[in-house]
Short mmCIF file of C-alpha atoms and ligand atoms in Angstrom, two decimals:
data_model
loop_
_atom_site.label_atom_id
_atom_site.label_comp_id
_atom_site.label_asym_id
_atom_site.label_seq_id
_atom_site.Cartn_x
_atom_site.Cartn_y
_atom_site.Cartn_z
CA MET A 1 -11.81 0.11 25.53
CA ARG A 2 -14.72 0.25 23.06
CA HIS A 3 -14.70 -2.99 21.06
CA THR A 4 -15.12 -2.32 17.35
CA TRP A 5 -14.84 -4.37 14.16
CA ARG A 6 -13.86 -3.43 10.53
CA TRP A 7 -16.75 -4.01 8.15
CA PHE A 8 -16.19 -3.23 4.44
CA GLY A 9 -19.89 -2.69 3.59
CA GLU A 10 -22.61 -4.71 2.05
CA HIS A 11 -20.01 -6.88 -0.01
CA ASP A 12 -18.22 -7.93 3.14
CA VAL A 13 -18.56 -11.75 3.48
CA VAL A 14 -18.63 -11.22 7.31
CA ALA A 15 -22.20 -10.31 8.21
CA LEU A 16 -23.36 -7.67 10.68
CA GLU A 17 -25.02 -10.40 12.53
CA GLU A 18 -21.87 -12.32 13.00
CA ILE A 19 -20.09 -9.18 14.21
CA GLU A 20 -22.62 -8.85 16.93
CA GLN A 21 -22.06 -12.39 17.98
CA ALA A 22 -18.29 -11.84 17.95
CA GLY A 23 -18.99 -9.25 20.74
CA ALA A 24 -18.24 -5.98 19.04
CA VAL A 25 -20.40 -3.05 19.61
CA GLY A 26 -18.92 -0.52 17.19
CA ILE A 27 -18.31 -0.53 13.51
CA VAL A 28 -15.22 0.86 11.65
CA THR A 29 -15.81 1.42 7.97
CA ALA A 30 -15.47 3.87 5.01
CA LEU A 31 -17.19 4.90 1.83
CA HIS A 32 -14.73 2.86 -0.23
CA HIS A 33 -16.51 3.52 -3.43
CA ILE A 34 -15.81 7.21 -3.47
CA ASP A 35 -12.66 8.31 -5.27
CA ASN A 36 -9.83 9.77 -3.13
CA GLY A 37 -10.13 13.36 -3.04
CA ASP A 38 -13.89 13.56 -3.67
CA VAL A 39 -16.52 14.70 -1.16
CA TRP A 40 -18.44 12.41 1.14
CA SER A 41 -21.86 13.66 0.89
CA VAL A 42 -24.44 13.47 3.82
CA GLU A 43 -26.56 11.27 1.56
CA GLU A 44 -23.90 8.66 1.23
CA ILE A 45 -22.86 8.80 4.84
CA LYS A 46 -26.46 8.28 5.92
CA LYS A 47 -26.94 5.43 3.52
CA ARG A 48 -23.97 3.59 5.25
CA LYS A 49 -25.35 4.36 8.61
CA ARG A 50 -28.67 2.82 7.55
CA GLN A 51 -26.81 -0.27 6.32
CA ILE A 52 -24.99 -0.66 9.65
CA ALA A 53 -28.25 -0.36 11.52
CA THR A 54 -30.08 -3.02 9.48
CA LYS A 55 -29.97 -6.84 9.59
CA HIS A 56 -30.64 -9.01 6.54
CA ASP A 57 -34.16 -9.76 8.02
CA GLY A 58 -34.86 -5.94 8.26
CA LYS A 59 -34.63 -5.93 11.98
CA ARG A 60 -32.29 -3.44 13.69
CA THR A 61 -28.77 -4.28 14.74
CA SER A 62 -27.29 -2.92 17.97
CA LEU A 63 -24.07 -1.78 15.93
CA HIS A 64 -23.20 1.88 15.74
CA TRP A 65 -20.75 3.51 13.25
CA ASP A 66 -17.79 4.46 15.53
CA VAL A 67 -14.86 5.16 13.38
CA VAL A 68 -14.25 6.25 9.81
CA GLU A 69 -11.29 4.20 8.60
CA SER A 70 -10.17 5.96 6.37
CA LEU A 71 -10.91 9.23 4.92
CA PRO A 72 -8.20 9.10 2.39
CA VAL A 73 -5.79 11.71 1.70
CA SER A 74 -5.18 11.96 -2.05
CA GLU A 75 -1.84 11.71 -3.75
CA ASP A 76 -2.07 15.32 -4.89
CA ILE A 77 -2.40 16.53 -1.26
CA LYS A 78 0.65 14.35 -0.37
CA LYS A 79 2.72 15.99 -3.14
CA GLN A 80 1.08 19.43 -3.08
CA ASP A 81 0.41 18.98 -6.85
CA GLY A 82 -2.44 19.19 -9.29
CA ASP A 83 -5.85 19.58 -7.57
CA TRP A 84 -4.39 19.57 -3.99
CA ARG A 85 -6.15 22.74 -2.98
CA ASP A 86 -9.56 21.50 -4.17
CA HIS A 87 -8.89 18.14 -2.38
CA ILE A 88 -8.26 19.91 0.79
CA ALA A 89 -11.42 21.91 0.42
CA ASN A 90 -13.24 18.61 -0.25
CA TYR A 91 -11.62 17.02 2.84
CA LYS A 92 -12.97 19.75 5.07
CA LEU A 93 -16.35 19.34 3.50
CA SER A 94 -16.30 15.63 4.17
CA LEU A 95 -15.52 16.37 7.80
CA GLU A 96 -18.40 18.79 8.05
CA ASN A 97 -20.64 16.08 6.54
CA LEU A 98 -19.32 13.38 8.78
CA ALA A 99 -19.77 15.63 11.88
CA ALA A 100 -23.40 16.48 10.78
CA CYS A 101 -24.07 12.81 10.75
CA GLY A 102 -22.61 12.26 14.35
CA LEU A 103 -19.08 10.81 13.40
CA GLU A 104 -16.30 12.02 15.57
CA THR A 105 -13.23 9.67 14.99
CA VAL A 106 -11.55 9.74 11.56
CA CYS A 107 -8.46 7.77 10.59
CA TYR A 108 -6.20 8.56 7.65
CA ASN A 109 -2.70 7.74 6.61
CA PHE A 110 0.20 9.59 4.70
CA MET A 111 1.82 6.70 2.91
CA PRO A 112 2.81 7.67 -0.63
CA ILE A 113 1.47 5.51 -3.35
CA LEU A 114 1.30 2.29 -1.64
CA ASP A 115 -1.04 1.87 1.54
CA TRP A 116 -0.28 -1.32 3.60
CA THR A 117 1.41 -4.04 1.60
CA ARG A 118 2.38 -7.61 2.03
CA THR A 119 4.19 -10.29 -0.14
CA ASP A 120 2.26 -13.16 0.87
CA LEU A 121 -1.51 -13.16 1.81
CA ALA A 122 -1.80 -16.87 2.80
CA TYR A 123 1.43 -17.87 4.57
CA ARG A 124 0.93 -21.34 5.85
CA LEU A 125 1.72 -21.86 9.48
CA PRO A 126 2.77 -25.28 11.12
CA ASN A 127 -0.86 -25.74 12.44
CA ASN A 128 -2.10 -25.19 8.87
CA ALA A 129 -3.69 -21.76 9.72
CA THR A 130 -2.75 -19.04 7.26
CA CYS A 131 -1.68 -15.48 7.69
CA MET A 132 -0.20 -12.49 6.05
CA ARG A 133 3.53 -11.99 5.65
CA PHE A 134 6.05 -9.53 4.36
CA ASP A 135 9.33 -11.03 3.05
CA TYR A 136 11.91 -8.38 2.46
CA ILE A 137 13.77 -10.35 -0.19
CA ASP A 138 10.69 -11.25 -2.08
CA PHE A 139 10.06 -7.54 -2.09
CA ALA A 140 13.31 -6.51 -3.30
CA ALA A 141 13.10 -9.24 -6.14
CA PHE A 142 9.84 -7.61 -7.05
CA ASP A 143 11.39 -4.11 -7.05
CA LEU A 144 14.53 -5.03 -8.90
CA HIS A 145 13.30 -7.59 -11.38
CA ILE A 146 9.54 -7.44 -11.89
CA LEU A 147 8.89 -3.68 -11.58
CA LYS A 148 12.52 -2.97 -12.64
CA ARG A 149 12.56 0.34 -10.90
CA ASP A 150 15.35 2.80 -11.96
CA ASN A 151 18.22 2.72 -9.62
CA ALA A 152 16.39 0.13 -7.23
CA SER A 153 19.57 -1.62 -6.28
CA GLU A 154 20.73 1.45 -4.47
CA ALA A 155 17.98 0.77 -1.88
CA TYR A 156 19.44 -2.70 -0.80
CA SER A 157 22.55 -4.19 0.55
CA SER A 158 24.66 -6.31 -1.90
CA GLU A 159 23.52 -9.39 0.08
CA ILE A 160 19.91 -8.64 -0.50
CA VAL A 161 20.52 -7.97 -4.20
CA SER A 162 22.11 -11.19 -4.81
CA GLU A 163 19.56 -13.25 -2.74
CA ALA A 164 16.69 -11.53 -4.60
CA LYS A 165 18.21 -12.46 -7.83
CA LEU A 166 18.50 -16.12 -6.89
CA ARG A 167 14.83 -16.16 -5.70
CA PHE A 168 13.67 -14.36 -8.90
CA ASP A 169 15.57 -16.80 -11.22
CA GLY A 170 13.67 -19.70 -9.32
CA TRP A 171 10.17 -18.25 -10.09
CA ASN A 172 7.97 -19.09 -12.87
CA GLU A 173 5.58 -16.47 -14.52
CA PRO A 174 2.36 -17.21 -12.48
CA HIS A 175 4.44 -16.91 -9.34
CA GLN A 176 5.77 -13.56 -10.37
CA LYS A 177 2.38 -12.39 -11.24
CA LYS A 178 0.97 -13.42 -7.96
CA LEU A 179 3.62 -11.66 -6.02
CA ALA A 180 3.22 -8.31 -8.09
CA ASN A 181 -0.53 -8.61 -7.70
CA ASN A 182 -0.25 -8.99 -3.90
CA ILE A 183 2.12 -5.91 -3.67
CA VAL A 184 0.35 -3.52 -6.12
CA ALA A 185 -3.18 -4.38 -6.47
CA GLY A 186 -4.33 -2.86 -3.11
CA LEU A 187 -5.27 -4.62 0.10
CA PRO A 188 -8.61 -4.07 1.75
CA GLY A 189 -9.08 -0.39 2.49
CA ALA A 190 -6.41 0.80 0.37
CA ASN A 191 -9.00 2.31 -1.89
CA GLN A 192 -7.17 2.02 -5.16
CA SER A 193 -6.05 -0.74 -7.28
CA LEU A 194 -2.88 -0.05 -9.20
CA THR A 195 -1.16 -1.67 -12.19
CA MET A 196 2.54 -1.84 -12.74
CA ASN A 197 2.44 1.09 -15.24
CA ASP A 198 0.43 3.17 -12.56
CA ILE A 199 3.08 2.54 -10.08
CA LYS A 200 5.98 3.63 -12.59
CA ALA A 201 4.02 6.75 -13.54
CA LEU A 202 3.30 7.67 -9.90
CA LEU A 203 6.98 6.94 -8.78
CA ALA A 204 8.12 9.40 -11.39
CA THR A 205 5.84 12.05 -9.77
CA TYR A 206 7.49 11.58 -6.36
CA ALA A 207 10.97 12.05 -7.90
CA ASP A 208 11.49 15.28 -6.07
CA ILE A 209 9.71 14.50 -2.72
CA ASP A 210 12.11 13.42 0.00
CA GLU A 211 11.27 12.74 3.63
CA GLN A 212 11.39 16.40 4.59
CA ARG A 213 9.14 17.60 1.85
CA LEU A 214 6.64 14.80 2.62
CA ARG A 215 6.77 15.80 6.18
CA ASP A 216 6.24 19.45 5.41
CA ASN A 217 3.33 18.54 3.15
CA LEU A 218 1.77 16.48 6.01
CA PHE A 219 2.10 19.43 8.42
CA ALA A 220 0.62 21.91 5.83
CA PHE A 221 -2.40 19.40 5.49
CA LEU A 222 -2.90 19.32 9.21
CA GLU A 223 -2.64 23.09 9.45
CA GLU A 224 -5.51 23.19 6.98
CA VAL A 225 -7.79 20.40 8.38
CA ILE A 226 -7.16 20.43 12.21
CA PRO A 227 -9.00 23.80 12.93
CA THR A 228 -12.01 22.44 11.13
CA ALA A 229 -11.82 19.11 12.81
CA GLU A 230 -11.47 20.90 16.14
CA ARG A 231 -14.39 23.05 15.54
CA LEU A 232 -16.53 20.18 14.57
CA GLY A 233 -15.41 18.02 17.48
CA ILE A 234 -13.87 15.49 15.20
CA ARG A 235 -10.72 13.59 16.26
CA LEU A 236 -8.32 12.90 13.47
CA CYS A 237 -5.92 10.05 14.02
CA CYS A 238 -2.99 9.29 11.70
CA HIS A 239 -2.29 5.57 10.95
CA PRO A 240 1.32 4.50 10.77
CA ASP A 241 3.31 3.33 7.69
CA ASP A 242 2.86 -0.32 7.23
CA PRO A 243 5.36 -1.66 7.19
CA PRO A 244 7.37 1.14 8.90
CA PHE A 245 10.09 1.76 6.47
CA SER A 246 10.78 3.08 3.15
CA LEU A 247 9.53 0.92 0.07
CA LEU A 248 10.36 1.46 -3.59
CA GLY A 249 12.71 4.36 -2.62
CA LEU A 250 9.71 6.29 -1.32
CA PRO A 251 9.81 8.42 1.83
CA ARG A 252 7.76 7.13 4.82
CA ILE A 253 7.37 9.54 7.69
CA MET A 254 4.97 7.94 10.24
CA SER A 255 7.02 5.05 11.43
CA THR A 256 8.45 5.77 14.72
CA GLU A 257 7.69 7.44 18.14
CA GLN A 258 9.76 10.48 17.13
CA ASP A 259 7.61 10.84 13.82
CA TYR A 260 4.55 10.96 16.04
CA ALA A 261 6.01 13.29 18.58
CA ALA A 262 7.01 15.68 15.74
CA MET A 263 3.55 15.53 14.21
CA ILE A 264 1.70 16.33 17.42
CA LYS A 265 4.10 19.24 18.20
CA ALA A 266 3.69 20.71 14.65
CA VAL A 267 -0.17 21.28 15.17
CA ASP A 268 -0.81 21.23 18.91
CA SER A 269 -4.51 20.47 19.19
CA PRO A 270 -6.49 17.47 20.69
CA ALA A 271 -7.98 16.96 17.21
CA ASN A 272 -4.53 16.07 15.85
CA GLY A 273 -4.19 12.48 17.01
CA ILE A 274 -2.87 9.10 16.57
CA THR A 275 -4.12 5.52 15.39
CA LEU A 276 -1.80 3.41 17.52
CA CYS A 277 -1.39 0.32 15.42
CA SER A 278 0.62 -2.13 17.28
CA GLY A 279 1.15 -4.38 14.26
CA SER A 280 2.47 -1.76 12.02
CA LEU A 281 4.51 0.03 14.40
CA GLY A 282 5.57 -3.30 16.05
CA ALA A 283 7.39 -4.27 12.84
CA HIS A 284 9.96 -1.68 13.68
CA THR A 285 12.43 -3.14 16.15
CA GLU A 286 12.86 0.16 18.08
CA ASN A 287 9.26 0.92 18.68
CA ASP A 288 8.26 0.28 22.33
CA LEU A 289 4.33 0.09 22.11
CA PRO A 290 3.47 0.17 25.73
CA GLY A 291 6.00 3.14 26.21
CA MET A 292 4.48 4.97 23.18
CA MET A 293 1.06 4.50 24.90
CA LYS A 294 2.34 6.02 28.17
CA ARG A 295 4.11 8.87 26.48
CA LEU A 296 1.66 9.79 23.73
CA GLY A 297 -1.62 8.23 25.11
CA SER A 298 -3.67 11.50 25.57
CA ARG A 299 -3.56 11.85 21.69
CA VAL A 300 -4.36 8.26 20.91
CA HIS A 301 -7.93 8.34 19.47
CA PHE A 302 -8.07 4.83 18.00
CA LEU A 303 -6.29 1.47 18.49
CA HIS A 304 -5.44 -1.36 16.17
CA LEU A 305 -4.29 -4.30 18.24
CA ARG A 306 -2.38 -7.07 16.68
CA ASN A 307 1.09 -8.69 16.81
CA VAL A 308 3.84 -9.45 14.27
CA VAL A 309 6.54 -12.01 14.55
CA LEU A 310 9.82 -10.49 13.29
CA GLU A 311 12.19 -12.71 11.34
CA GLU A 312 15.13 -10.58 12.27
CA ASN A 313 17.49 -13.41 12.62
CA LYS A 314 16.76 -14.60 9.03
CA THR A 315 16.13 -11.13 7.30
CA PRO A 316 15.61 -7.75 8.97
CA GLY A 317 12.45 -6.31 7.62
CA SER A 318 10.67 -9.55 7.16
CA PHE A 319 7.72 -10.57 9.42
CA TYR A 320 4.58 -12.47 9.58
CA GLU A 321 1.24 -11.65 11.44
CA GLY A 322 1.24 -13.60 14.66
CA GLU A 323 -1.57 -14.45 16.95
CA HIS A 324 -2.89 -11.29 18.78
CA LEU A 325 -1.10 -12.00 22.08
CA ASP A 326 2.26 -13.39 20.81
CA GLY A 327 4.89 -11.40 18.73
CA ASN A 328 7.05 -8.43 18.97
CA THR A 329 4.68 -6.43 21.05
CA ASP A 330 4.05 -7.25 24.89
CA MET A 331 0.18 -6.99 24.42
CA VAL A 332 -0.55 -7.35 28.20
CA ALA A 333 1.76 -4.35 28.98
CA LEU A 334 0.04 -2.38 26.20
CA ILE A 335 -3.33 -3.03 27.44
CA ASP A 336 -2.26 -2.05 30.91
CA ALA A 337 -0.96 1.25 29.54
CA ILE A 338 -4.31 1.61 27.66
CA LEU A 339 -6.36 1.15 30.82
CA ASP A 340 -4.28 3.47 32.72
CA GLU A 341 -4.85 6.19 30.05
CA GLU A 342 -8.61 5.65 30.26
CA VAL A 343 -8.58 6.15 34.00
CA THR A 344 -6.58 9.48 33.55
CA ARG A 345 -9.05 10.62 30.91
CA LYS A 346 -12.06 9.71 33.15
CA ALA A 347 -10.45 11.62 36.02
CA GLU A 348 -10.07 14.78 33.75
CA GLY A 349 -13.73 14.34 32.71
CA ARG A 350 -12.84 13.66 28.98
CA ALA A 351 -16.06 12.56 27.08
CA ASP A 352 -13.61 10.41 24.84
CA TRP A 353 -12.33 8.34 27.78
CA GLU A 354 -13.17 5.04 26.23
CA ILE A 355 -10.75 4.53 23.27
CA PRO A 356 -12.16 2.50 20.31
CA MET A 357 -10.10 -0.53 19.65
CA ARG A 358 -10.48 -3.09 16.86
CA PRO A 359 -8.80 -6.63 16.89
CA ASP A 360 -6.64 -5.92 13.84
CA HIS A 361 -6.42 -8.59 11.20
CA GLY A 362 -6.53 -12.23 12.11
CA GLN A 363 -5.09 -15.56 11.04
CA ASP A 364 -7.30 -17.58 8.74
CA ILE A 365 -8.38 -20.58 10.97
CA LEU A 366 -11.27 -23.29 11.00
CA ASP A 367 -13.88 -22.14 8.56
CA ASP A 368 -12.13 -19.05 7.59
CA LEU A 369 -9.86 -21.09 5.37
CA GLY A 370 -12.91 -21.96 3.02
CA ARG A 371 -14.76 -18.54 3.33
CA LYS A 372 -12.17 -16.36 1.74
CA ALA A 373 -12.89 -13.13 3.47
CA GLN A 374 -10.93 -9.98 2.67
CA PRO A 375 -7.22 -10.75 3.12
CA GLY A 376 -6.42 -10.18 6.82
CA TYR A 377 -10.05 -9.70 7.73
CA PRO A 378 -11.46 -13.26 8.56
CA ALA A 379 -14.39 -13.81 10.88
CA ILE A 380 -13.06 -16.34 13.22
CA GLY A 381 -9.35 -15.32 13.35
CA ARG A 382 -10.54 -11.79 14.38
CA LEU A 383 -13.22 -13.17 16.74
CA LYS A 384 -10.43 -15.11 18.55
CA GLY A 385 -8.23 -12.04 18.70
CA LEU A 386 -11.13 -10.05 20.09
CA ALA A 387 -11.90 -12.67 22.78
CA GLU A 388 -8.26 -12.92 23.83
CA LEU A 389 -7.76 -9.15 24.01
CA ARG A 390 -11.00 -8.78 25.88
CA GLY A 391 -9.87 -11.32 28.31
CA VAL A 392 -6.53 -9.60 29.01
CA GLU A 393 -8.49 -6.34 29.35
CA ARG A 394 -11.03 -7.70 31.82
CA ALA A 395 -8.38 -9.53 33.96
CA LEU A 396 -6.23 -6.40 34.21
CA ALA A 397 -9.10 -4.12 34.96
CA SER A 398 -10.11 -6.58 37.78
CA VAL A 399 -6.66 -6.38 39.29
CA LYS A 400 -6.64 -2.66 39.06
CA GLY A 401 -10.23 -2.41 40.58
CA ILE A 402 -11.59 -0.68 37.50
CA SER A 403 -15.19 -1.48 36.88
C1 DNO B 501 -4.71 -2.36 7.25
C2 DNO B 501 -5.24 -1.14 7.59
C3 DNO B 501 -4.87 -0.02 6.67
C4 DNO B 501 -5.35 1.24 7.21
C5 DNO B 501 -5.11 2.54 6.52
C6 DNO B 501 -5.38 3.68 7.42
O1 DNO B 501 -5.13 -3.51 7.62
O2 DNO B 501 -4.90 -0.95 8.98
O3 DNO B 501 -5.32 -0.14 5.38
O4 DNO B 501 -6.73 1.15 7.21
O5 DNO B 501 -3.71 2.59 6.38
O6 DNO B 501 -5.49 4.78 6.64
#
């Protein structure tokens, strides 16, 4: 695997020098300041490349921009509404510009309105570390009593509705505000910060969009952009829904192996690929990550390795972000399948045999607790994850006789 690290640009409190020390060789980043739907110009892309290559003291880093995460798909494209045709033309132009600057791997997602979301950004663990958590009942309480979405109760069982009411009744206003902010304000990389009114207005625009329609719109988007990507030598890779189930009554269509199999079949090109995020997909009890890697591996262009601890016994749908090796995904088996895929690619002579991987998220530990990096993206928690994942990789490679 090629070890990469997500960096949010010059305002990231984790410095490039630290990323080098952590042992990463590649950078994953995006032009977060450009509005969704607009073109990424060659000038802006080159500027980011220069930033990645330069340390604070002006010397060169050893880091290379490996993956774009994400080139966002606008809401208009997802709905085939408003300026969607212009946005598709802009998307193709951005791909042209990225290819002209040497970028080959481009991640995106197709989640309506909300990108990834959590209810708690600093859930305290018994050892005093903190991590991110998604509590299904808290989310329902937000939906039913803070957002007050029309017909929201139809989305939940009667038990969840009454538990959510009990919880909500026990919250003071600051607590309600904090929860709402965690959910709607946009986590790192989401590229947009929404207010409650924005969410309500956006929800109304999705009234006629069910799962089938959203899937048709994804496939239509891919039919447009994949030929461009293929011609440019760009590998697009779709990130899964996080969490992998419907939220706020909205369809989510990239949550399971079947969803990915259907996407790959719809537009059959090596440029139409997958971001295998073991944390997002692992929050769905039925997803078998090592199996997915074995069956869909040839199209996996980017890996996010992390683990979630499901709280199924307490509440289905609730989970917290565990240490990288412990949780719902058998990480050793997953890395084993990844190494096998790399061996196959090498034998086939594929130039992209080495798959970029980033240690996804991390718990806040040690000095992270005071540094306050972007939620989910602390320096030491991720460094620990990367070190553990590399250890497993090195050990398995040695057993397999891979150099
Ligand atoms: C969360 C991230 C997501 C991801 C996008 C991809 O940590 O994995 O924000 O970048 O969903 O488009």
